[in-house]
Amino acid sequence: MSDMSIAITNLRKFYGHTAAVDGFSLEIPGASVFGLLGPNGAGKTTTFKCMLGMARQSSGEILYDGKPLVPAMFERIAYVPERSVLYDWMTVDEHVEMNRRAFANFEPARANELLATFNIDRRKRARTLSKGMKTAVMVALAFARNAEILVLDEPTGGLDPVNQRHVLSLMINEAAKGNSVLFSSHQIGQVERAAEHIAVMDRGRLVLQGLVDDLKADRKIVEGIFPDVTFTLDGIANDPHVARADRTERIVRLLVTADANAIAARLSAAGAVGVRVLDLNLEDIFLYAVSPATATTDIVAKESSS
Amino acid sequence: MPAVLTVDPRSGVPIYLQIIEQIKRSIALGILQAGEQLPTVKQLAVDLTVNPNTVARAYRDLERDEVIETAPGRGSFVRANGVTESPRVAAEIGGDALDVALREAKSVGLSRAEVGELFTAALQRWYGDLEK
């Protein structure tokens, strides 16, 4: 049990003139599963590389329990990269042996047990493995390291649903033991199931973070239908908890970040009928966080309507 | 006991609330008895493949509501009064469902009298004739 927290402050990483990560700050609590979401190119992998010392940040700092990364920490952090780092010409068995020699806490028996769970033939050379099998091998090697922090970049890439579920169960087990798991995935359903906290990155910045359950409890769509098109919103769109207002003819949809019922009552008072409060799942919440405000419907100007 | 619990992570309802609702329902229905032991946080997290802290949060709220009690080192149990209170839990579940239905009815513009008629008809359908 380690319960090690990670603090990322003002992280910036430029490649030439392009900022892959552009002023990103985040606290990752210990003993938990943390999901990092974002569209392709949002900066997730670059963030992971800076955390692991595989890329040097242009500015900002990353602290583990208040201390910067030092080589002695490498033993305590396991990483599954998005792309295979297995050696094509080596067998799976040889990778197990290599990890045994490299990491003091590596348990070969545990690795073999996990490889069997994933139905991997250990005599095979990495070259002959499918993308999903390579992912499974890297996951098995990482979870046999007895690391306190696991950083997993798309750890279910190419895996079938049964093996995806194995990976999620492994992550849950680690959190239950007091270890920290930080993972990225495009499979939002997995993040929704396994992660306690999430952060959403977009174009190198943090656009949303919180407890999955709290985000779902707070973020709602409040929908109202007005009797005719000439309605006014009485400034409801200016409420600090209204993040976005979409208006199409007689229907108004508000994305609210808290107080959904109070805002629904204000909509009724403004003359709307058929007022509903709709739940959002994590995919909806994610899409609202990363899609520009000019989505599919007309936007109500956020100034007072009168 | 865990067999009766399932969560739908894709639902907009927070997972910890789904767990709370189902444990309360199991008590109201007598599936969980007074003094019965609940799975540990870790066990339930593994069974449901959800984050242990999410399960711990549900258990904390259930303790606060005096539905379950946790003895350090022994585990969590359905409180003795949890069962004598099963009518209260049942009333709470039914009340919440009625609330949702009435809000919907009001939002589509039904009057009190119209809702009353619908309610009487529904009562007749589910509960039969009034006993003499």
Short mmCIF file of C-alpha atoms in Angstrom, two decimals, chain A residues 80 86 90-100 106-126 129-145 159-160 162-163 166-167 170:
data_model
loop_
_atom_site.label_atom_id
_atom_site.label_comp_id
_atom_site.label_asym_id
_atom_site.label_seq_id
_atom_site.Cartn_x
_atom_site.Cartn_y
_atom_site.Cartn_z
CA VAL A 80 2.27 0.35 -20.62
CA LEU A 86 8.35 -5.53 -27.29
CA MET A 90 12.32 -12.17 -28.61
CA THR A 91 9.80 -14.69 -27.33
CA VAL A 92 7.28 -13.82 -24.64
CA ASP A 93 9.23 -16.02 -22.20
CA GLU A 94 12.37 -14.05 -22.95
CA HIS A 95 10.53 -10.79 -22.21
CA VAL A 96 9.49 -12.23 -18.84
CA GLU A 97 13.12 -13.11 -18.14
CA MET A 98 14.28 -9.65 -19.20
CA ASN A 99 11.81 -8.01 -16.81
CA ARG A 100 12.92 -10.33 -13.99
CA PHE A 106 9.02 -8.40 -10.67
CA GLU A 107 7.24 -11.73 -10.08
CA PRO A 108 7.70 -14.12 -13.03
CA ALA A 109 5.06 -16.54 -11.69
CA ARG A 110 2.51 -13.74 -11.58
CA ALA A 111 3.42 -12.69 -15.13
CA ASN A 112 2.96 -16.25 -16.38
CA GLU A 113 -0.37 -16.53 -14.61
CA LEU A 114 -1.57 -13.30 -16.25
CA LEU A 115 -0.28 -14.37 -19.65
CA ALA A 116 -2.28 -17.60 -19.28
CA THR A 117 -5.39 -15.55 -18.43
CA PHE A 118 -4.92 -13.70 -21.70
CA ASN A 119 -4.32 -16.99 -23.56
CA ILE A 120 -0.85 -15.99 -24.69
CA ASP A 121 1.51 -18.70 -25.93
CA ARG A 122 4.78 -17.77 -24.21
CA ARG A 123 6.93 -19.57 -26.76
CA LYS A 124 5.88 -17.17 -29.51
CA ARG A 125 8.10 -14.38 -30.74
CA ALA A 126 6.65 -10.90 -30.36
CA LEU A 129 1.65 -11.59 -32.03
CA SER A 130 -1.40 -9.54 -33.04
CA LYS A 131 -1.77 -5.95 -31.79
CA GLY A 132 -4.15 -7.08 -29.04
CA MET A 133 -1.81 -9.89 -27.94
CA LYS A 134 1.09 -7.45 -27.73
CA THR A 135 -1.03 -5.17 -25.54
CA ALA A 136 -1.89 -8.16 -23.34
CA VAL A 137 1.80 -9.11 -22.96
CA MET A 138 2.74 -5.55 -21.95
CA VAL A 139 -0.15 -5.41 -19.48
CA ALA A 140 0.85 -8.78 -17.96
CA LEU A 141 4.47 -7.65 -17.59
CA ALA A 142 3.44 -4.34 -16.00
CA PHE A 143 1.02 -5.86 -13.48
CA ALA A 144 3.65 -8.43 -12.41
CA ARG A 145 6.01 -5.64 -11.33
CA LEU A 159 -8.24 -6.54 -27.01
CA ASP A 160 -11.52 -8.43 -27.28
CA VAL A 162 -13.38 -10.55 -22.47
CA ASN A 163 -9.74 -9.50 -22.22
CA HIS A 166 -9.63 -8.72 -17.45
CA VAL A 167 -7.60 -5.54 -17.72
CA LEU A 170 -6.62 -5.92 -12.75
#
